[in-house]
PDB file of C-alpha atoms and ligand atoms in Angstrom:
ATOM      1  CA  UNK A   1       0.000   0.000   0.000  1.00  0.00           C
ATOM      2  CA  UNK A   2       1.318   3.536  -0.900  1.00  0.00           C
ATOM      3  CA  UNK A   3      -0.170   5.834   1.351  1.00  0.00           C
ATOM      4  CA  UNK A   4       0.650   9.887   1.818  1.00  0.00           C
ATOM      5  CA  UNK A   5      -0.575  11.673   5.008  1.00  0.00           C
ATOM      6  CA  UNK A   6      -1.492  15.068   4.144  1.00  0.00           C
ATOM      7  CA  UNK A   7      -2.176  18.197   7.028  1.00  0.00           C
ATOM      8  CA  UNK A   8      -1.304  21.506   8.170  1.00  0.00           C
ATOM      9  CA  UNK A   9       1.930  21.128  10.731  1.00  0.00           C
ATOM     10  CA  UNK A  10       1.194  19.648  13.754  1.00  0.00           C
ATOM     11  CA  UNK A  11      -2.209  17.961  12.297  1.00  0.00           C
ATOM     12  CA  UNK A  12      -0.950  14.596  13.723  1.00  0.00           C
ATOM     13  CA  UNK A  13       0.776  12.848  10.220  1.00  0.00           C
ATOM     14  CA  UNK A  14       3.927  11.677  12.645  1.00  0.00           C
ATOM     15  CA  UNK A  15       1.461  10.105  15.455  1.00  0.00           C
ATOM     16  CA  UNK A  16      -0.382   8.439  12.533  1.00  0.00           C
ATOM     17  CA  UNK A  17       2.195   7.113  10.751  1.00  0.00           C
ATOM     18  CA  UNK A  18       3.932   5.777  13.269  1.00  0.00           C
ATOM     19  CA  UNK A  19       0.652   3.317  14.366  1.00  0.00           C
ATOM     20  CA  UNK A  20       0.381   2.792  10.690  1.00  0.00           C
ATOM     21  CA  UNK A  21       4.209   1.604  10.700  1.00  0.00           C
ATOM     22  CA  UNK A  22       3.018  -0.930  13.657  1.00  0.00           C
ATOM     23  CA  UNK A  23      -0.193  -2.452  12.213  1.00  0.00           C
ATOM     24  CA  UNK A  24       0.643  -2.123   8.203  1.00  0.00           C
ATOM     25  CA  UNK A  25       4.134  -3.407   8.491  1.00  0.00           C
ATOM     26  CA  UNK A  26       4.910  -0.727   6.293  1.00  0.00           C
ATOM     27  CA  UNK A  27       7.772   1.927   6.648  1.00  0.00           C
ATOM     28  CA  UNK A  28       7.066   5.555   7.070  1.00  0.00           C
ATOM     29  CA  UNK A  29       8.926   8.271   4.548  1.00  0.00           C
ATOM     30  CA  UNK A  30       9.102  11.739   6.986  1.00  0.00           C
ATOM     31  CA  UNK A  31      10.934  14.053   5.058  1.00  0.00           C
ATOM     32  CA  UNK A  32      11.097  16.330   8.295  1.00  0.00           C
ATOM     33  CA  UNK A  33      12.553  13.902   9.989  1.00  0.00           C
ATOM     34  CA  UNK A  34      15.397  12.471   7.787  1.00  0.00           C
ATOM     35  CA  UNK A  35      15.915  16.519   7.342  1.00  0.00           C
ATOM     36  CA  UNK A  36      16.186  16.768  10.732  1.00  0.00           C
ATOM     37  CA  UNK A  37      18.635  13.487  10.572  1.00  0.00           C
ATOM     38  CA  UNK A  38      20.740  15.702   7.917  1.00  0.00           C
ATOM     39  CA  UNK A  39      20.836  19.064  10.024  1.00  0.00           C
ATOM     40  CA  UNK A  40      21.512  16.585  13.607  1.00  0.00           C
ATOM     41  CA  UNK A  41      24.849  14.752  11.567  1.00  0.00           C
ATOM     42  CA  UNK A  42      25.934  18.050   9.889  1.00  0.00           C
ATOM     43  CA  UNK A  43      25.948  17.056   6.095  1.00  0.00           C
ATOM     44  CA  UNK A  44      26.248  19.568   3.431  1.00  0.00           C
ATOM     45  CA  UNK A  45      22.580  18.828   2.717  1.00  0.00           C
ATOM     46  CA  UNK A  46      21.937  19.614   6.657  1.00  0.00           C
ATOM     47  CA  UNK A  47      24.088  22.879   6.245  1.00  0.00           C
ATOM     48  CA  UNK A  48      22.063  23.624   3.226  1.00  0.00           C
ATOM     49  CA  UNK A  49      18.272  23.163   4.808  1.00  0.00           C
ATOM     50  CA  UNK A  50      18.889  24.586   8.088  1.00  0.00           C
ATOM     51  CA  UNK A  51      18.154  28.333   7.874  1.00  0.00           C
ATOM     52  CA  UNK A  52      15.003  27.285   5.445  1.00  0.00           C
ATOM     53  CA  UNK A  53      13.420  24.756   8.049  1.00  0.00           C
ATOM     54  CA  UNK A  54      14.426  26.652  10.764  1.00  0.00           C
ATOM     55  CA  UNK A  55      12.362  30.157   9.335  1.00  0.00           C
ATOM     56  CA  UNK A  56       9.483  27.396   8.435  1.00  0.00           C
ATOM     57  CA  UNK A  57      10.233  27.807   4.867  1.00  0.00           C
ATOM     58  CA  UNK A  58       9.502  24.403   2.462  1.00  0.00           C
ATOM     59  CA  UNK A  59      13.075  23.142   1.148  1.00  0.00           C
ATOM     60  CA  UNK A  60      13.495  23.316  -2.597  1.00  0.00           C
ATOM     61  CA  UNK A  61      11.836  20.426  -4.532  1.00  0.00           C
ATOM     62  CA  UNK A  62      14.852  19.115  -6.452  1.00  0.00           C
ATOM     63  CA  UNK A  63      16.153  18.067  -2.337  1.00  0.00           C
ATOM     64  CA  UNK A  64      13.077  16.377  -1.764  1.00  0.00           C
ATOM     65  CA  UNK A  65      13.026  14.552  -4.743  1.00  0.00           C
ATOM     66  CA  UNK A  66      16.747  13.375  -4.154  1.00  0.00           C
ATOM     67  CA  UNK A  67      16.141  11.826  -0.830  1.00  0.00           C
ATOM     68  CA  UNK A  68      12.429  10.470  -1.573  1.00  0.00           C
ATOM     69  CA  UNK A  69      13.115   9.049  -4.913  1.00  0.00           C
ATOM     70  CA  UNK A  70      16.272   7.247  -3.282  1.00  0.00           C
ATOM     71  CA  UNK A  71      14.348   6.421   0.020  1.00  0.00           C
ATOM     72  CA  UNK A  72      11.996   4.473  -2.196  1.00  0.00           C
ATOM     73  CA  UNK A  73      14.130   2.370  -3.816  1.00  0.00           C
ATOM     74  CA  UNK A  74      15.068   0.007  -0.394  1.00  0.00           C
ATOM     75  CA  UNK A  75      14.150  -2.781  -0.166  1.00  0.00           C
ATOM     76  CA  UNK A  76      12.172  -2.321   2.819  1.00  0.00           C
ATOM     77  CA  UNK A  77       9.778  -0.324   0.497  1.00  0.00           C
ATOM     78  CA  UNK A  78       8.781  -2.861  -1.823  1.00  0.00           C
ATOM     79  CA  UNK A  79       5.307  -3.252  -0.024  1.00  0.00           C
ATOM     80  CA  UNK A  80       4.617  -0.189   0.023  1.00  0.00           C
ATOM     81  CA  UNK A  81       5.127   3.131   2.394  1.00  0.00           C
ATOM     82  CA  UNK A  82       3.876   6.044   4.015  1.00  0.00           C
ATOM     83  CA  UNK A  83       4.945   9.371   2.667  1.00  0.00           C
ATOM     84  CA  UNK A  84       4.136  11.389   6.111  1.00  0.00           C
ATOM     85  CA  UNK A  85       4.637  14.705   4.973  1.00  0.00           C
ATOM     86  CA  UNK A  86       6.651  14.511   2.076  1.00  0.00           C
ATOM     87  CA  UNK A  87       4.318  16.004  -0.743  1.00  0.00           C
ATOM     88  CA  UNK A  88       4.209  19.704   0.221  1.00  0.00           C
ATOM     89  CA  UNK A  89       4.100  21.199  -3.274  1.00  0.00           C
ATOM     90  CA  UNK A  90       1.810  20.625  -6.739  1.00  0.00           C
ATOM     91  CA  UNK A  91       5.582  19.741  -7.849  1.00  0.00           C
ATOM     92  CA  UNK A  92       6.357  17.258  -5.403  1.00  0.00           C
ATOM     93  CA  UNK A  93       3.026  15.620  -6.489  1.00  0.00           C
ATOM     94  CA  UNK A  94       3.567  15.431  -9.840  1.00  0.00           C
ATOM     95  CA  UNK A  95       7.673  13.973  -9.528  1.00  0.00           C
ATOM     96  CA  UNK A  96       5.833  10.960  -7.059  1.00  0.00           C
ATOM     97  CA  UNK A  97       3.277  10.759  -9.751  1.00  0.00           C
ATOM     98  CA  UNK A  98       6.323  10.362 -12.558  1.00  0.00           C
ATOM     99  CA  UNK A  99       8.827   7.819  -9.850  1.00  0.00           C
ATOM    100  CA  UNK A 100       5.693   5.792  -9.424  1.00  0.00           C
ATOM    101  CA  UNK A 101       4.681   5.237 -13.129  1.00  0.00           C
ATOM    102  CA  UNK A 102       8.451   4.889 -13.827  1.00  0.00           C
ATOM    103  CA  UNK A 103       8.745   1.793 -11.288  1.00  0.00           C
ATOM    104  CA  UNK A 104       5.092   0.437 -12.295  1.00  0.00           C
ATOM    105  CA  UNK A 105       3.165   1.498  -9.191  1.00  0.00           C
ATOM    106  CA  UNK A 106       0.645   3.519  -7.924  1.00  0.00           C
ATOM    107  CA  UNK A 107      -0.257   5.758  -5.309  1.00  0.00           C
ATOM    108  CA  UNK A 108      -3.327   4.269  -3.529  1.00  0.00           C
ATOM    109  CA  UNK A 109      -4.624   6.900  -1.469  1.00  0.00           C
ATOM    110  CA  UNK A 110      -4.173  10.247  -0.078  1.00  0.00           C
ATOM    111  CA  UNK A 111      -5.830  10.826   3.812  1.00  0.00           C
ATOM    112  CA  UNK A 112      -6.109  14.703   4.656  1.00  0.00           C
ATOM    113  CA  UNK A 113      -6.249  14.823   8.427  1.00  0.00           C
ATOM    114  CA  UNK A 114      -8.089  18.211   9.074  1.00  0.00           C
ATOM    115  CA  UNK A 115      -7.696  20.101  11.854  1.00  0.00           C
ATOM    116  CA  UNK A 116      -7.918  24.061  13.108  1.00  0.00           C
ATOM    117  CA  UNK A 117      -5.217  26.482  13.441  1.00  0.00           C
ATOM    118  CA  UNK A 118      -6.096  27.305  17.469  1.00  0.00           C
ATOM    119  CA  UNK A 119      -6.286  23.160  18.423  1.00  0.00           C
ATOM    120  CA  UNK A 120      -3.006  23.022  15.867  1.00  0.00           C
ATOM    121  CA  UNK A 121      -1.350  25.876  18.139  1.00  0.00           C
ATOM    122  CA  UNK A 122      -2.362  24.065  21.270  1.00  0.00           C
ATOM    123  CA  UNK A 123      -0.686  21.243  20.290  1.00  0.00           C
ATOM    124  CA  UNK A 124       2.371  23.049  19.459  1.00  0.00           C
ATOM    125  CA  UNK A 125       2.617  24.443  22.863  1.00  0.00           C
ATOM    126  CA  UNK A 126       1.905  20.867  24.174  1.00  0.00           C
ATOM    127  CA  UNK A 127       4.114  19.063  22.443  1.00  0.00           C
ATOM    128  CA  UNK A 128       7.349  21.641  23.414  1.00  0.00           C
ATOM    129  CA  UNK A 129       6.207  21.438  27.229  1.00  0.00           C
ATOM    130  CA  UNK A 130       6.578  17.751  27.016  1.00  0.00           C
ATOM    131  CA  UNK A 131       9.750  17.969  25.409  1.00  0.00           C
ATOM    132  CA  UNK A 132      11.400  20.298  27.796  1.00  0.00           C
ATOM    133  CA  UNK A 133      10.120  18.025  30.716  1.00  0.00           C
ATOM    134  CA  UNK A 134      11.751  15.172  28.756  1.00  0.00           C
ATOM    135  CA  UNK A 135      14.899  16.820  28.787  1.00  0.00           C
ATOM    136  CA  UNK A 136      15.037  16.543  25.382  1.00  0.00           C
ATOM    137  CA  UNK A 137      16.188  19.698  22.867  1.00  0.00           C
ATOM    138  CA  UNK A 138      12.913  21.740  21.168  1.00  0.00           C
ATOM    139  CA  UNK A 139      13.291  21.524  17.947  1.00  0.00           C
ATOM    140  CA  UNK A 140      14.391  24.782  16.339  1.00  0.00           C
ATOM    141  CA  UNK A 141      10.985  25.626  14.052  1.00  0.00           C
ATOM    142  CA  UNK A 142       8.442  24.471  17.176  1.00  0.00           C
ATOM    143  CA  UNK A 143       7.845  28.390  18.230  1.00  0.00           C
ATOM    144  CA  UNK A 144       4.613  30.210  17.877  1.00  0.00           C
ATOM    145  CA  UNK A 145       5.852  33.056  15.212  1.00  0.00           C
ATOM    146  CA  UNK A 146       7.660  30.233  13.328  1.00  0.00           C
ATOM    147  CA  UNK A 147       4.729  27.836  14.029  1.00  0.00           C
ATOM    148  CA  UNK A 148       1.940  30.140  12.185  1.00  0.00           C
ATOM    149  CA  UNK A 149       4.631  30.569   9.290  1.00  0.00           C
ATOM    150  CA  UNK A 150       4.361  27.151   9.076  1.00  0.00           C
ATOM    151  CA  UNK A 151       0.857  27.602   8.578  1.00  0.00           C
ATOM    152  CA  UNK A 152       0.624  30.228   6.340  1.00  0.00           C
ATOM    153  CA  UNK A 153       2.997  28.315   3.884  1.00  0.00           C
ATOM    154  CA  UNK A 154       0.984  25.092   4.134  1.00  0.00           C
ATOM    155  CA  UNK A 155      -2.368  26.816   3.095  1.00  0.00           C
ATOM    156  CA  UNK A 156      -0.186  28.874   0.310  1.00  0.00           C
ATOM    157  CA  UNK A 157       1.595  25.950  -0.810  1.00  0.00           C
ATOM    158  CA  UNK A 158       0.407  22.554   0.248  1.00  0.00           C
ATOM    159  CA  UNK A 159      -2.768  23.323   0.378  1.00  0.00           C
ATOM    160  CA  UNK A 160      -3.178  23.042  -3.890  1.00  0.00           C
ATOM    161  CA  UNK A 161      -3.232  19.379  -3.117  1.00  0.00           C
ATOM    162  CA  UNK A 162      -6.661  19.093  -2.150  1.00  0.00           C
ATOM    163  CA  UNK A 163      -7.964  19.697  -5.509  1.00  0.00           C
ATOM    164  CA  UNK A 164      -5.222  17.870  -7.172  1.00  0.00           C
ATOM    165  CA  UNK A 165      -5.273  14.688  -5.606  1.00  0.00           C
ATOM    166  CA  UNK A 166      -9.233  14.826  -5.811  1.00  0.00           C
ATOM    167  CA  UNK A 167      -9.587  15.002  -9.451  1.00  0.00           C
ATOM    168  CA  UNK A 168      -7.279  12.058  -9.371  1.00  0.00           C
ATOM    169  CA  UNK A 169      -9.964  10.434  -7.383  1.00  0.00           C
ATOM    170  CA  UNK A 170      -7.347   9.609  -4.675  1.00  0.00           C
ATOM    171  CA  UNK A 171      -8.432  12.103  -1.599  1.00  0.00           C
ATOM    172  CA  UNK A 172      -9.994  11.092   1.691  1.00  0.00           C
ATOM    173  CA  UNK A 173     -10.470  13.749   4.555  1.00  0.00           C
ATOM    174  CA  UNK A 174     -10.948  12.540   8.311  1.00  0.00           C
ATOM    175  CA  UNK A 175     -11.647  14.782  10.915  1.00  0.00           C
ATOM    176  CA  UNK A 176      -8.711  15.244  13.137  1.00  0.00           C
ATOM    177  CA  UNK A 177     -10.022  17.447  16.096  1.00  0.00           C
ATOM    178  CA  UNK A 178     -10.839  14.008  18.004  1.00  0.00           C
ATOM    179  CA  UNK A 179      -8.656  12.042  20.121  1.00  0.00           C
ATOM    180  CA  UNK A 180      -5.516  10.181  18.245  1.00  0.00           C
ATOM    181  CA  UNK A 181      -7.435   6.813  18.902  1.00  0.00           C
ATOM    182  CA  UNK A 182     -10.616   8.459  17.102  1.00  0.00           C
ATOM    183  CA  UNK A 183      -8.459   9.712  14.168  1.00  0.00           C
ATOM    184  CA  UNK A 184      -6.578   6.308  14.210  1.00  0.00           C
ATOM    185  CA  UNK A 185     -10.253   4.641  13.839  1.00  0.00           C
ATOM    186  CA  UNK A 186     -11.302   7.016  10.856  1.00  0.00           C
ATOM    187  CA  UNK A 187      -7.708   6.519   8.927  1.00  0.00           C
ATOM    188  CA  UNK A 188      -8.265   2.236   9.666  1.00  0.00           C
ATOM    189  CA  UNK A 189     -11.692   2.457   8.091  1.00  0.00           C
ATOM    190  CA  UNK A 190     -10.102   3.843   5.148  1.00  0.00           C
ATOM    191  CA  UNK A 191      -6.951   1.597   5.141  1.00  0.00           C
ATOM    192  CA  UNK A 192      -8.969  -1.578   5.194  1.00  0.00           C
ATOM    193  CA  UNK A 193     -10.927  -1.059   2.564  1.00  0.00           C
ATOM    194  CA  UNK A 194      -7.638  -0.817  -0.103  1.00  0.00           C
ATOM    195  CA  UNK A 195      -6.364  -3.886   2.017  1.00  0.00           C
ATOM    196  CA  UNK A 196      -9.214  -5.915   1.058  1.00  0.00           C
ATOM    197  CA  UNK A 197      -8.855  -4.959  -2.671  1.00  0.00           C
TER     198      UNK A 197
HETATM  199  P1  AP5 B   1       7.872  18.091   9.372  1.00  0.00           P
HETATM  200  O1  AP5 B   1       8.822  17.519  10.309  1.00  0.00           O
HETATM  201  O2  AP5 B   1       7.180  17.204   8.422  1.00  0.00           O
HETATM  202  O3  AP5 B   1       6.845  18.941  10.200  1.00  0.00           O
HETATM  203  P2  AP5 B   1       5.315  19.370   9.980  1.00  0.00           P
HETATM  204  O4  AP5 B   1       4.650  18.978   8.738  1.00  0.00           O
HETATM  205  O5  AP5 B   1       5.351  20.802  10.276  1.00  0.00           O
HETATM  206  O6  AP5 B   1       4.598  18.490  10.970  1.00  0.00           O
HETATM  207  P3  AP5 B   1       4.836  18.181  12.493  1.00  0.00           P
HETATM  208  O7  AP5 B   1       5.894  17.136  12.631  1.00  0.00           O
HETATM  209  O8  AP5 B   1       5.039  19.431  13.283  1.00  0.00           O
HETATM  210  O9  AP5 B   1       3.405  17.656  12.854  1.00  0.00           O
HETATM  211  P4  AP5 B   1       2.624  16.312  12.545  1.00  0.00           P
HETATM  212  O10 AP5 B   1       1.476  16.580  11.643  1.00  0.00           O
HETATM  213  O11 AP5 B   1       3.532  15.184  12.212  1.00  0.00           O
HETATM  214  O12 AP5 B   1       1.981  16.103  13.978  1.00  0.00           O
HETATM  215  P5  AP5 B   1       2.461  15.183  15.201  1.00  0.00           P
HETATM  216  O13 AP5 B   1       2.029  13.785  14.973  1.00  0.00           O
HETATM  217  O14 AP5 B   1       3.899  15.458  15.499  1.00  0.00           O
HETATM  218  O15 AP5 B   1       8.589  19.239   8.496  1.00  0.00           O
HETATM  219  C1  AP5 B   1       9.452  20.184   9.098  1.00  0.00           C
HETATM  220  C2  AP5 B   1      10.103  21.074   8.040  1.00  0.00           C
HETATM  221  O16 AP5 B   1      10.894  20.267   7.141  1.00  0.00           O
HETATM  222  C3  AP5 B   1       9.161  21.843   7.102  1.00  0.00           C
HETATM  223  O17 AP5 B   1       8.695  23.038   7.683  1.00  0.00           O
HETATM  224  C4  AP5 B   1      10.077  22.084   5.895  1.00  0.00           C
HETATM  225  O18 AP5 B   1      10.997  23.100   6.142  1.00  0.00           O
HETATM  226  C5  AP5 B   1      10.847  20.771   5.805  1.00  0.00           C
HETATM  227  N1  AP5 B   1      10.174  19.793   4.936  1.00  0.00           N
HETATM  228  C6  AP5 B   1       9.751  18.544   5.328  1.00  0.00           C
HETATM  229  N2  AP5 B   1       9.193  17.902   4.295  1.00  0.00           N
HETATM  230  C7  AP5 B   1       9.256  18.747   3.227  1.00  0.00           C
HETATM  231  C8  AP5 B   1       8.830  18.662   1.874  1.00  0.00           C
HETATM  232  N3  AP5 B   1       8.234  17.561   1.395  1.00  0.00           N
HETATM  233  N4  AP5 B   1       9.038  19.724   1.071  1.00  0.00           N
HETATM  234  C9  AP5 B   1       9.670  20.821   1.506  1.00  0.00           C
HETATM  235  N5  AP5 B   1      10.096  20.987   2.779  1.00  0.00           N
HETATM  236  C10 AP5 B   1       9.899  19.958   3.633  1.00  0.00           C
HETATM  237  O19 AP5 B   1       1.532  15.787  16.333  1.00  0.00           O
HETATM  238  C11 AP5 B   1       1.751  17.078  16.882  1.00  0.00           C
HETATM  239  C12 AP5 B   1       1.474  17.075  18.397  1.00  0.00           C
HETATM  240  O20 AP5 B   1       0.079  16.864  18.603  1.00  0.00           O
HETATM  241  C13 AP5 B   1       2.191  15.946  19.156  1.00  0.00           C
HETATM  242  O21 AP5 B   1       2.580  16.428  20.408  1.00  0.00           O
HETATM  243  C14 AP5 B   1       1.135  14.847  19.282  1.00  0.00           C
HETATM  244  O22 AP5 B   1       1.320  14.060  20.425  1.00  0.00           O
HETATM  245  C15 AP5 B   1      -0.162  15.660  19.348  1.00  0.00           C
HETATM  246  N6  AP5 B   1      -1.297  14.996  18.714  1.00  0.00           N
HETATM  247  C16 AP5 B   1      -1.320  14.265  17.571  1.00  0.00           C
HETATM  248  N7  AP5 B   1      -2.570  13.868  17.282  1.00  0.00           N
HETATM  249  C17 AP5 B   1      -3.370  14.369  18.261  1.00  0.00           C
HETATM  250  C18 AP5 B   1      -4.785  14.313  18.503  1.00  0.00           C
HETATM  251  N8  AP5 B   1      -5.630  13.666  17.684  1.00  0.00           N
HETATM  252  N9  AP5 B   1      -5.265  14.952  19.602  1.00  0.00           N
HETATM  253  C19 AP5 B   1      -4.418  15.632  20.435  1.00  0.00           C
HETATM  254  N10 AP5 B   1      -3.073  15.709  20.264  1.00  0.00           N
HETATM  255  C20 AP5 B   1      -2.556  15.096  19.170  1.00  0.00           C
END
């Protein structure tokens, strides 16, 4: 199953995915995380990124179609995968439209998880109080200004996909202001029925 989890930041895609890693047996493809990965060992491609993901900027679509198009290629993706935010951009869509066809597969479904700027602020601030108790560093974009950048940029430029992937017939939308176990039960629903194809 190929399977991209589309939202505004914060939406829940990570929380998702990471279940969906669990019960699919399916890896999940976070850009912002093997990014992050980049910036953490200090690559060129790390130095390169940083001041964009750190102003909440979307890199340039030539980088994410290096590291998805090579991601995709393990073995470990043969089953499929979950691209957890890693179509941001009408471009994006169209180069995983073009590596797909190339290799003979398709993209089975698109899930929009919906959810409101305030809740998505909330759990912004949640999510960095957590962290600091942890101990653990904040990471350098999880700020309010930076936060409602993030925003801003998804609805200018992420946002496109809605229409696009539904005239390709491949959008669902769940309602993502419920708890993570009712979101997880709205995304299953959706999941099983392309498992039982
Ligand atoms: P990325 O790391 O992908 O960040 P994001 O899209 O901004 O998303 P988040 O990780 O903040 O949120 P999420 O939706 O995964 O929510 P989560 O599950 O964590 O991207 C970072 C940056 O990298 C970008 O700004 C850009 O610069 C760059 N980048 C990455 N991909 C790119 C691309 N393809 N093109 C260009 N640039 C790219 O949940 C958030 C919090 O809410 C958590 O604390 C969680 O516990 C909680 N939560 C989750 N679900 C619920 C729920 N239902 N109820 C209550 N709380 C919940």
């Amino acid at each position: 199953m190929i399977l991209i989890l589309l939202g505004p930041p914060g939406a829940g895609k990570g929380t998702q995915a990471e279940r969906i890693v669990q019960t699919r047996r399916i890896p999940q493809l976070s850009t912002g995380d093997m990014l992050r990965a980049e910036k953490a060992k200090g690559t060129p491609l790390g130095k390169k990124v940083q001041a964009i993901m750190d102003r909440g900027d979307l890199v340039s679509d030539r980088v994410i179609e290096e590291i998805v198009t090579e991601r995709i290629r393990e073995p470990d993706c043969k089953r499929g995968f979950i691209l957890d935010g890693a179509v941001r951009t009408v471009g994006q869509a169209k180069m995983i439209d073009r590596v797909l066809k190339k290799q003979k597969r398709e993209l089975d479904v698109v899930i929009e998880i919906e959810v409101d700027e305030e809740e998505l602020v909330k759990r912004l601030k949640k999510r960095v109080a957590e962290t600091k108790a942890a101990g653990k560093p904040v990471r350098a974009d999880d700020n309010e200004e930076t936060f409602r950048k993030r925003q801003a940029v998804y609805r200018e430029q992420t946002a496109p996909l809605i229409p696009y992937y539904k005239k390709q017939g491949k959008l669902r939308s769940v309602d993502g202001m419920g708890s993570v176990a009712a979101v997880a039960k709205a995304i299953d629903a959706i999941l099983d029925e392309f498992a039982a194809e």
